[in-house]
């Protein structure tokens, strides 16, 4: 599962732009992930300037 | 059919506000929608813009400007300084903006020209409706819809409008600068210059910048390419700050991504035009996107007017917007994308050699073109493969 640390996230939107599957969305001040669509490809993990995203087994 | 609006603009950054302002001035019925509750905040920007980029469209208002600068200093990995500055005293070449004020003022100008502006409202989707579009909006949890002949997608790096319209704007990992910036006080630097540190040593695939906002406060930030390092942008910036400004105080935090894809094939689809970061119009060398967002917004507004007059909102008709931005800044985006690819391949030692080769010169014209031409002149062998970009 993709986990976004709300305390680290600065709602910048960078992670949205790299998701091929339209699985994430920046809702005002937080990122919402659609688990049905997310393939855990980790593109968003690598782009996040804050290191706020991780994959939990 | 009757539409609620001629044009709905999604996103009130510089691109969207400029599009809405232009549409309204042309007499169109326009709605500008912004999902944040405050236009201009949080800032996702180092706020640098050339004098020319602002003057082309506005009578400059001093309250937009935090600081004027007369040039730039580039530091190579071994610390060699290259100064780019205008000889004439008082000949400022660039501004460091206060974007919280600038963005808001631009939205206000749009509103004054007659655009309807709504904040804390998110566009969540759209579909075709006869010749136009039905746009879904969400305001404080409540869903509603409006119809329009044209949608301008100015929704920034996280843009969805392109995807809704079938324009694939997904950015690859090697095409986005991952950025963190601190507004710092209590630091020392030459406040008449913008400062840039280049090389893998400082910022893999990007650079570190310091843009003065006052005598002792500045935006100190970094952009890196995620394909070139496993560490985060924040990690790299913290490292730099510890070494160079250990006593500095961080009073504001800025985070963002700058899409540096180079020009996309098309920024239009039926009834839809994309502007600014949504159209991936930021410069691949400098990462600057404000000036192009403003230009794109202006062009899109003009084309919207023509389309409404002609009652033709087809992709074919809207292609004249593509032509306008391509003829204006599209060529520079293309050239700078190729330059970026070339520079990414250079080692830190080579960068040192390049910077040293022209370090003593006084380059008065401050542009990527002038700088690279000088480098080519001094290093023809090393840079022979990019010579053609400038002929
Ligand atoms: C750290 C950093 C430093 C930078 N430094 C510089 C610099 O020094 N100089 C420079 O020229 N450029 C710089 N840039 C780039 C510059 O900030 C952007 O290119 C510029 O802001 C693009 O303007 P825009 O209008 O396209 O988008 P934005 O300014 O990003 O505005 C997009 C707006 O759309 C809104 N929005 C998004 N989705 C929706 C939706 N679904 N519904 C409603 N509203 C929505 C957003 O909330 C936002 O307000 C920097 C970027 C970063 C990240
Ligand atoms: S990239 Fe990171 S900081 Fe930015 S919105 Fe996504 S999770 Fe938050
Ligand atoms: S892991 Fe991949 S699919 Fe899932 S949200 Fe991130 S980028 Fe999208």
Coordinates of C-alpha atoms and ligand atoms in Angstrom, one line a residue:
Chain A
X1 CA 0.0 0.0 0.0
X2 CA 1.2 3.5 -0.8
X3 CA 1.5 5.6 2.4
X4 CA 1.7 9.4 2.4
X5 CA 3.1 11.0 5.5
X6 CA 0.8 14.0 5.9
X7 CA 3.2 15.6 8.3
X8 CA 5.9 15.6 5.6
X9 CA 3.8 16.3 2.6
X10 CA 3.9 20.0 1.4
X11 CA 1.0 19.5 -1.1
X12 CA 3.2 20.6 -4.0
X13 CA 1.6 18.4 -6.7
X14 CA 4.9 17.0 -8.1
X15 CA 3.8 13.4 -7.5
X16 CA 0.6 13.9 -9.5
X17 CA 2.4 14.9 -12.7
X18 CA 4.4 11.6 -12.9
X19 CA 1.6 9.2 -12.3
X20 CA 0.7 7.4 -15.5
X21 CA -2.3 5.7 -14.0
X22 CA -4.1 8.8 -12.7
X23 CA -4.1 7.1 -9.4
X24 CA -3.4 10.1 -7.2
X25 CA -4.9 13.5 -6.8
X26 CA -4.1 16.7 -4.8
X27 CA -7.1 17.6 -2.9
X28 CA -6.5 21.1 -1.5
X29 CA -3.9 20.2 1.2
X30 CA -3.5 16.5 0.9
X31 CA -2.8 13.8 -1.6
X32 CA -5.5 11.1 -2.1
X33 CA -4.5 7.8 -3.7
X34 CA -7.0 5.5 -5.5
X35 CA -5.7 2.1 -4.4
X36 CA -7.7 0.4 -7.2
X37 CA -5.7 2.3 -9.8
X38 CA -2.3 2.5 -8.1
X39 CA 0.2 -0.1 -9.4
X40 CA 2.8 0.7 -6.8
X41 CA 5.1 1.7 -9.7
X42 CA 6.9 4.2 -7.2
X43 CA 7.3 7.0 -9.7
X44 CA 5.7 9.4 -7.2
X45 CA 7.9 8.0 -4.4
X46 CA 11.0 9.0 -6.4
X47 CA 9.9 12.5 -7.4
X48 CA 8.7 13.6 -4.0
X49 CA 11.0 16.5 -2.9
X50 CA 10.2 15.8 0.8
X51 CA 10.5 12.0 0.8
X52 CA 6.9 11.9 2.1
X53 CA 5.7 8.8 0.2
X54 CA 6.6 5.2 0.9
X55 CA 5.3 1.7 0.1
X56 CA 4.2 -0.4 3.0
X57 CA 3.9 -4.1 2.5
Chain B
X1 CA -27.6 25.8 -26.9
X2 CA -27.0 28.4 -24.2
X3 CA -23.8 28.1 -22.2
X4 CA -23.2 29.4 -18.8
X5 CA -19.8 30.9 -19.9
X6 CA -17.9 31.4 -23.1
X7 CA -14.7 30.3 -21.3
X8 CA -14.0 28.6 -18.0
X9 CA -10.3 28.9 -16.9
X10 CA -9.1 26.3 -14.4
X11 CA -6.3 27.4 -12.1
X12 CA -5.5 31.0 -11.0
X13 CA -1.7 31.0 -11.3
X14 CA -0.1 33.6 -13.6
X15 CA -1.2 31.5 -16.7
X16 CA -4.9 31.2 -15.7
X17 CA -5.3 34.8 -14.5
X18 CA -3.7 36.2 -17.6
X19 CA -6.0 34.0 -19.8
X20 CA -9.0 35.1 -17.8
X21 CA -8.0 38.8 -18.0
X22 CA -7.4 38.6 -21.7
X23 CA -10.7 36.9 -22.4
X24 CA -12.6 39.4 -20.2
X25 CA -10.9 42.3 -22.0
X26 CA -12.0 40.8 -25.3
X27 CA -15.6 40.9 -24.0
X28 CA -16.0 37.2 -23.3
X29 CA -18.0 35.9 -20.5
X30 CA -15.4 34.1 -18.4
X31 CA -15.2 32.2 -15.1
X32 CA -11.8 31.7 -13.3
X33 CA -11.8 28.7 -10.9
X34 CA -9.1 28.2 -8.2
X35 CA -9.1 25.3 -5.8
X36 CA -7.0 27.0 -3.1
X37 CA -8.7 29.2 -0.6
X38 CA -6.0 31.9 -1.2
X39 CA -4.7 32.8 -4.6
X40 CA -0.9 32.8 -4.6
X41 CA -0.3 30.8 -1.5
X42 CA 1.4 28.5 -0.8
X43 CA 4.0 29.8 -3.3
X44 CA 5.8 27.2 -5.4
X45 CA 8.4 29.4 -6.9
X46 CA 11.8 31.1 -6.5
X47 CA 10.1 34.2 -7.9
X48 CA 12.8 35.3 -10.4
X49 CA 11.7 36.9 -13.7
X50 CA 13.5 39.0 -16.3
X51 CA 12.5 42.6 -16.6
X52 CA 11.5 42.0 -20.2
X53 CA 9.2 39.1 -19.2
X54 CA 7.1 41.5 -17.1
X55 CA 7.3 44.6 -19.2
X56 CA 5.9 43.0 -22.2
X57 CA 2.5 42.8 -20.6
X58 CA 2.3 45.1 -17.6
X59 CA 3.0 48.5 -16.3
X60 CA 5.2 47.3 -13.5
X61 CA 3.8 47.9 -10.0
X62 CA 6.6 48.2 -7.4
X63 CA 4.6 46.3 -4.8
X64 CA 5.1 43.1 -6.8
X65 CA 8.9 43.4 -6.6
X66 CA 10.8 42.2 -3.6
X67 CA 14.2 43.0 -5.1
X68 CA 15.9 44.1 -8.3
X69 CA 19.0 42.5 -9.5
X70 CA 21.6 43.6 -12.0
X71 CA 23.1 40.2 -12.9
X72 CA 23.9 36.6 -12.0
X73 CA 26.9 34.8 -10.6
X74 CA 27.4 31.2 -11.5
X75 CA 29.7 29.0 -9.3
X76 CA 31.2 25.9 -10.9
X77 CA 31.8 22.8 -8.7
X78 CA 35.4 23.9 -7.8
X79 CA 34.1 27.4 -6.8
X80 CA 35.1 29.3 -9.9
X81 CA 32.9 32.4 -10.3
X82 CA 31.4 33.6 -13.5
X83 CA 29.8 36.9 -13.4
X84 CA 27.1 38.0 -15.8
X85 CA 26.2 41.6 -15.3
X86 CA 25.2 44.7 -17.0
X87 CA 28.0 47.4 -17.1
X88 CA 25.7 50.3 -16.5
X89 CA 24.9 51.0 -12.9
X90 CA 21.3 51.1 -12.2
X91 CA 20.5 49.0 -15.2
X92 CA 18.5 46.3 -13.5
X93 CA 17.9 43.1 -15.6
X94 CA 15.7 41.1 -13.3
X95 CA 13.3 41.0 -10.5
X96 CA 12.6 38.8 -7.6
X97 CA 8.9 39.0 -7.2
X98 CA 6.6 38.7 -4.2
X99 CA 4.4 36.1 -5.8
X100 CA 1.8 36.1 -3.1
X101 CA 1.1 39.7 -4.1
X102 CA 1.7 39.4 -7.8
X103 CA -0.5 36.4 -8.3
X104 CA -3.3 38.0 -6.4
X105 CA -3.0 41.2 -8.3
X106 CA -3.2 39.4 -11.6
X107 CA -6.4 37.6 -10.5
X108 CA -7.7 41.0 -9.3
X109 CA -6.9 42.5 -12.8
X110 CA -8.9 39.6 -14.4
X111 CA -11.8 40.3 -12.1
X112 CA -11.7 44.0 -12.7
X113 CA -11.7 43.3 -16.5
X114 CA -15.0 41.5 -15.9
X115 CA -14.1 37.9 -15.2
X116 CA -15.9 36.0 -12.5
X117 CA -13.4 34.6 -10.0
X118 CA -14.2 31.8 -7.5
X119 CA -11.8 30.3 -5.0
X120 CA -11.8 27.1 -2.8
X121 CA -13.5 25.4 -5.8
X122 CA -11.9 22.5 -7.6
X123 CA -12.6 21.3 -11.1
X124 CA -13.1 17.6 -10.8
X125 CA -13.9 16.5 -14.3
X126 CA -15.6 17.5 -17.6
X127 CA -17.4 16.0 -20.5
X128 CA -18.7 16.9 -23.9
X129 CA -22.0 18.6 -24.2
X130 CA -23.1 19.3 -27.8
X131 CA -20.5 21.7 -29.1
X132 CA -19.2 22.6 -25.7
X133 CA -18.2 21.2 -22.4
X134 CA -19.9 20.5 -19.0
X135 CA -17.4 21.1 -16.2
X136 CA -17.9 19.5 -12.8
X137 CA -16.9 21.7 -9.8
X138 CA -16.7 21.0 -6.1
X139 CA -17.0 23.8 -3.7
X140 CA -16.6 23.0 0.0
X141 CA -17.8 19.5 -0.5
X142 CA -20.7 20.4 -2.7
X143 CA -20.8 19.3 -6.4
X144 CA -22.2 21.3 -9.2
X145 CA -21.7 21.9 -12.9
X146 CA -21.3 24.7 -15.4
X147 CA -21.2 24.6 -19.1
X148 CA -18.8 26.5 -21.4
X149 CA -17.7 26.7 -25.0
X150 CA -14.0 26.6 -24.1
X151 CA -11.9 25.4 -21.2
X152 CA -8.5 26.8 -20.5
X153 CA -6.5 24.4 -18.4
X154 CA -4.1 26.4 -16.3
X155 CA -4.0 23.9 -13.5
X156 CA -0.2 23.8 -13.0
X157 CA 2.1 20.9 -12.5
X158 CA -0.6 18.6 -11.2
X159 CA -2.8 19.3 -14.3
X160 CA -5.7 17.1 -15.0
X161 CA -7.4 19.1 -17.7
X162 CA -5.1 17.8 -20.4
X163 CA -5.8 14.2 -19.4
X164 CA -9.5 14.8 -19.4
X165 CA -9.2 16.2 -22.9
X166 CA -7.1 13.3 -24.2
X167 CA -3.7 15.2 -24.2
X168 CA -1.2 13.0 -22.4
X169 CA 0.8 15.3 -20.2
X170 CA 2.3 12.7 -17.9
X171 CA 5.8 13.7 -17.0
X172 CA 8.6 11.2 -17.0
X173 CA 11.0 11.0 -14.0
X174 CA 13.8 12.4 -16.0
X175 CA 11.7 15.4 -17.0
X176 CA 10.8 17.0 -13.7
X177 CA 12.9 19.0 -11.4
X178 CA 12.1 18.0 -7.8
X179 CA 12.5 21.2 -5.8
X180 CA 12.8 22.5 -2.2
X181 CA 13.4 26.0 -1.2
X182 CA 13.9 27.9 2.1
X183 CA 13.3 31.6 2.6
X184 CA 16.3 32.3 4.7
X185 CA 17.3 35.3 6.8
X186 CA 20.5 36.1 8.6
X187 CA 22.7 35.1 5.7
X188 CA 25.4 37.0 3.7
X189 CA 25.5 37.4 0.0
X190 CA 25.8 40.0 -2.7
X191 CA 22.2 41.2 -2.9
X192 CA 22.5 42.7 -6.4
X193 CA 22.9 39.3 -8.0
X194 CA 21.1 36.1 -8.4
X195 CA 23.5 33.2 -7.5
X196 CA 23.6 29.7 -9.0
X197 CA 25.7 26.7 -8.0
X198 CA 26.0 24.0 -10.7
X199 CA 27.3 20.5 -10.9
X200 CA 26.6 17.0 -9.5
X201 CA 28.3 18.0 -6.4
X202 CA 25.6 20.4 -5.5
X203 CA 22.5 19.3 -7.3
X204 CA 22.4 16.2 -9.6
X205 CA 20.6 17.2 -12.8
X206 CA 19.7 20.7 -11.6
X207 CA 21.2 23.5 -9.6
X208 CA 21.2 25.4 -6.3
X209 CA 19.9 29.0 -6.4
X210 CA 19.9 32.0 -4.2
X211 CA 17.6 34.8 -5.2
X212 CA 17.8 37.9 -3.0
X213 CA 14.5 39.2 -1.5
X214 CA 16.2 41.8 0.6
X215 CA 19.7 42.7 1.9
X216 CA 20.0 39.7 4.1
X217 CA 17.1 37.4 3.2
X218 CA 16.8 35.2 0.1
X219 CA 15.1 32.3 -1.5
X220 CA 17.7 29.5 -1.3
X221 CA 16.5 26.5 -3.2
X222 CA 17.4 23.4 -5.2
X223 CA 16.1 21.4 -8.2
X224 CA 17.3 17.9 -8.8
X225 CA 16.4 15.3 -11.4
X226 CA 15.0 12.2 -9.6
X227 CA 16.7 9.9 -12.2
X228 CA 20.1 11.2 -11.2
X229 CA 20.0 10.7 -7.4
X230 CA 18.4 8.4 -4.9
X231 CA 18.4 11.2 -2.3
X232 CA 15.5 13.7 -2.0
X233 CA 15.7 17.4 -3.0
X234 CA 15.4 18.2 0.7
X235 CA 18.4 16.1 1.6
X236 CA 20.5 17.9 -1.0
X237 CA 19.4 21.4 0.0
X238 CA 20.0 20.7 3.7
X239 CA 23.5 19.6 2.9
X240 CA 24.2 22.8 0.9
X241 CA 22.7 25.0 3.6
X242 CA 24.7 23.4 6.3
X243 CA 27.9 24.0 4.4
X244 CA 27.3 27.5 3.2
X245 CA 24.8 29.1 5.5
X246 CA 25.0 27.2 8.8
X247 CA 23.8 30.3 10.8
X248 CA 20.9 31.1 8.5
X249 CA 17.4 31.0 9.7
X250 CA 14.6 29.3 7.8
X251 CA 11.4 31.3 7.9
X252 CA 9.5 29.8 5.0
X253 CA 9.4 26.5 3.2
X254 CA 8.6 26.0 -0.5
X255 CA 8.2 22.7 -2.3
X256 CA 7.4 21.9 -5.9
X257 CA 8.0 20.2 -9.2
X258 CA 9.0 21.9 -12.4
X259 CA 8.1 20.0 -15.5
X260 CA 11.0 20.3 -18.0
X261 CA 9.8 18.1 -20.8
X262 CA 10.6 20.5 -23.6
X263 CA 7.7 21.5 -26.0
X264 CA 4.8 19.1 -26.2
X265 CA 3.4 18.3 -29.6
X266 CA 0.1 20.1 -29.0
X267 CA -1.5 21.9 -26.2
X268 CA -5.0 21.9 -27.7
X269 CA -7.9 19.5 -28.1
X270 CA -11.5 20.1 -29.0
X271 CA -12.7 23.0 -26.8
X272 CA -9.6 22.9 -24.7
X273 CA -6.3 24.9 -24.5
X274 CA -3.5 24.3 -21.9
X275 CA -1.3 27.1 -20.6
X276 CA 1.7 27.4 -18.3
X277 CA 2.9 24.4 -16.3
X278 CA -0.2 22.5 -17.4
X279 CA 1.2 22.7 -21.0
X280 CA 4.7 21.9 -19.6
X281 CA 5.9 25.3 -20.8
X282 CA 8.6 25.8 -18.2
X283 CA 12.2 26.2 -19.5
X284 CA 14.3 23.1 -19.3
X285 CA 17.5 25.0 -18.6
X286 CA 16.4 27.7 -16.2
X287 CA 13.3 26.1 -14.8
X288 CA 11.6 29.4 -15.2
X289 CA 7.9 29.2 -16.1
X290 CA 6.2 32.5 -15.0
X291 CA 6.9 34.5 -18.2
X292 CA 5.8 31.7 -20.5
X293 CA 2.7 31.1 -18.4
X294 CA 1.8 34.7 -18.9
X295 CA 2.4 34.7 -22.6
X296 CA 0.5 31.4 -23.1
X297 CA -2.4 32.9 -21.1
X298 CA -2.4 35.9 -23.3
X299 CA -2.3 33.9 -26.5
X300 CA -5.0 31.5 -25.3
X301 CA -7.3 34.4 -24.4
X302 CA -6.9 35.9 -27.9
X303 CA -7.6 32.6 -29.6
X304 CA -10.6 32.0 -27.4
X305 CA -12.0 35.3 -28.7
X306 CA -11.5 34.3 -32.3
X307 CA -13.0 30.9 -31.7
X308 CA -16.1 32.4 -30.0
X309 CA -16.5 34.9 -32.9
X310 CA -16.2 32.1 -35.5
X311 CA -18.3 29.7 -33.3
X312 CA -15.7 27.1 -34.0
X313 CA -14.1 25.4 -30.9
X314 CA -12.6 22.5 -32.8
X315 CA -9.0 21.3 -32.2
X316 CA -8.2 22.3 -35.8
X317 CA -9.3 25.9 -35.1
X318 CA -7.6 26.1 -31.7
X319 CA -4.3 25.0 -33.3
X320 CA -3.6 28.7 -33.9
X321 CA -2.9 28.8 -30.2
X322 CA -0.3 26.1 -30.8
X323 CA 1.2 28.1 -33.6
X324 CA 1.4 31.2 -31.4
X325 CA 3.3 29.7 -28.5
X326 CA 5.5 27.6 -30.7
X327 CA 6.5 30.7 -32.8
X328 CA 7.1 32.7 -29.7
X329 CA 8.8 30.6 -27.0
X330 CA 8.4 27.1 -28.4
X331 CA 11.8 27.3 -30.2
X332 CA 13.6 28.3 -27.1
X333 CA 12.0 25.4 -25.2
X334 CA 13.2 23.0 -27.9
X335 CA 16.7 24.4 -28.0
X336 CA 17.0 24.5 -24.2
X337 CA 15.8 20.9 -24.0
X338 CA 18.6 19.8 -26.3
X339 CA 21.1 22.0 -24.3
X340 CA 19.9 20.4 -21.1
X341 CA 20.5 16.9 -22.4
X342 CA 24.0 17.9 -23.4
X343 CA 24.9 19.6 -20.1
X344 CA 23.5 16.6 -18.1
X345 CA 26.3 14.5 -19.7
X346 CA 29.1 16.7 -18.6
X347 CA 31.2 15.8 -15.6
X348 CA 31.9 18.3 -12.8
X349 CA 35.5 18.5 -14.0
X350 CA 34.3 19.5 -17.5
X351 CA 32.0 22.0 -16.1
X352 CA 34.9 23.5 -14.1
X353 CA 36.9 23.7 -17.3
X354 CA 34.1 25.4 -19.2
X355 CA 33.4 28.0 -16.6
X356 CA 37.1 28.7 -16.1
X357 CA 37.4 29.3 -19.9
X358 CA 35.2 32.3 -19.7
X359 CA 35.4 33.3 -16.1
X360 CA 37.4 36.5 -16.7
X361 CA 35.0 37.8 -19.3
X362 CA 32.4 40.4 -18.6
X363 CA 29.3 39.1 -20.3
X364 CA 26.9 42.0 -20.4
X365 CA 24.0 40.4 -22.1
X366 CA 22.5 38.0 -19.6
X367 CA 21.0 35.2 -21.5
X368 CA 21.4 31.5 -22.0
X369 CA 22.1 32.1 -25.6
X370 CA 24.9 34.6 -25.0
X371 CA 26.5 32.4 -22.4
X372 CA 26.5 29.3 -24.4
X373 CA 27.8 31.0 -27.6
X374 CA 30.7 32.3 -25.5
X375 CA 31.4 28.8 -24.2
X376 CA 31.3 27.3 -27.7
X377 CA 33.7 30.0 -28.9
X378 CA 36.2 29.0 -26.2
X379 CA 35.6 25.3 -26.3
X380 CA 34.7 24.4 -29.9
X381 CA 35.7 20.8 -29.7
X382 CA 33.9 20.0 -26.5
X383 CA 30.7 21.6 -27.6
X384 CA 30.8 21.1 -31.4
X385 CA 27.6 19.0 -31.3
X386 CA 25.5 21.9 -30.0
X387 CA 26.8 24.6 -32.3
X388 CA 24.0 24.1 -34.7
X389 CA 21.4 25.0 -32.1
X390 CA 22.5 28.6 -32.5
X391 CA 22.8 29.1 -36.2
Ligands
LIG1 C1 10.7 25.6 -6.3 C2 10.3 26.3 -7.6 C3 11.0 27.4 -8.0 C4 10.6 28.1 -9.2 N1 11.3 29.2 -9.5 C5 10.9 29.9 -10.6 C6 11.5 31.2 -10.9 O1 12.4 31.7 -10.2 N2 11.1 31.9 -12.0 C7 10.1 31.4 -12.8 O2 9.8 32.0 -13.9 N3 9.5 30.2 -12.6 C8 9.9 29.5 -11.5 N4 9.2 28.3 -11.2 C9 8.2 27.8 -12.1 C10 6.9 28.6 -11.8 O3 6.5 28.6 -10.5 C11 5.8 28.0 -12.7 O4 6.2 27.8 -14.0 C12 4.5 28.9 -12.7 O5 4.0 29.1 -11.4 C13 3.5 28.4 -13.7 O6 2.3 29.1 -13.6 P1 0.9 28.5 -13.9 O7 0.0 29.6 -13.9 O8 1.1 27.6 -15.1 O9 0.7 27.4 -12.8 P2 0.6 27.6 -11.2 O10 1.2 28.9 -10.7 O11 1.1 26.4 -10.6 O12 -1.0 27.7 -10.9 C14 -1.8 26.6 -11.1 C15 -3.0 26.8 -10.2 O13 -4.1 25.9 -10.6 C16 -4.7 25.5 -9.4 N5 -5.4 24.2 -9.7 C17 -4.8 23.0 -10.0 N6 -5.7 22.1 -10.2 C18 -6.9 22.7 -10.1 C19 -8.3 22.3 -10.2 N7 -8.6 21.0 -10.5 N8 -9.3 23.1 -10.0 C20 -9.0 24.4 -9.7 N9 -7.8 24.9 -9.6 C21 -6.7 24.1 -9.8 C22 -3.6 25.4 -8.4 O14 -4.1 25.4 -7.1 C23 -2.8 26.6 -8.8 O15 -3.2 27.8 -8.0 C24 9.6 27.6 -10.0 C25 8.9 26.4 -9.6 C26 9.2 25.8 -8.4 C27 8.5 24.6 -8.0
LIG2 S1 5.3 15.2 -4.2 FE1 5.5 14.7 -1.9 S2 5.3 16.7 -1.0 FE2 4.6 17.0 -3.1 S3 2.3 16.6 -2.9 FE3 3.3 14.7 -3.5 S4 3.6 13.6 -1.5 FE4 3.2 15.8 -1.0
LIG3 S1 2.9 4.3 -7.1 FE1 2.8 4.7 -9.3 S2 0.6 4.3 -9.7 FE2 0.7 4.5 -7.5 S3 0.2 6.7 -7.2 FE3 2.5 6.5 -7.3 S4 2.9 7.0 -9.5 FE4 0.7 6.5 -9.4

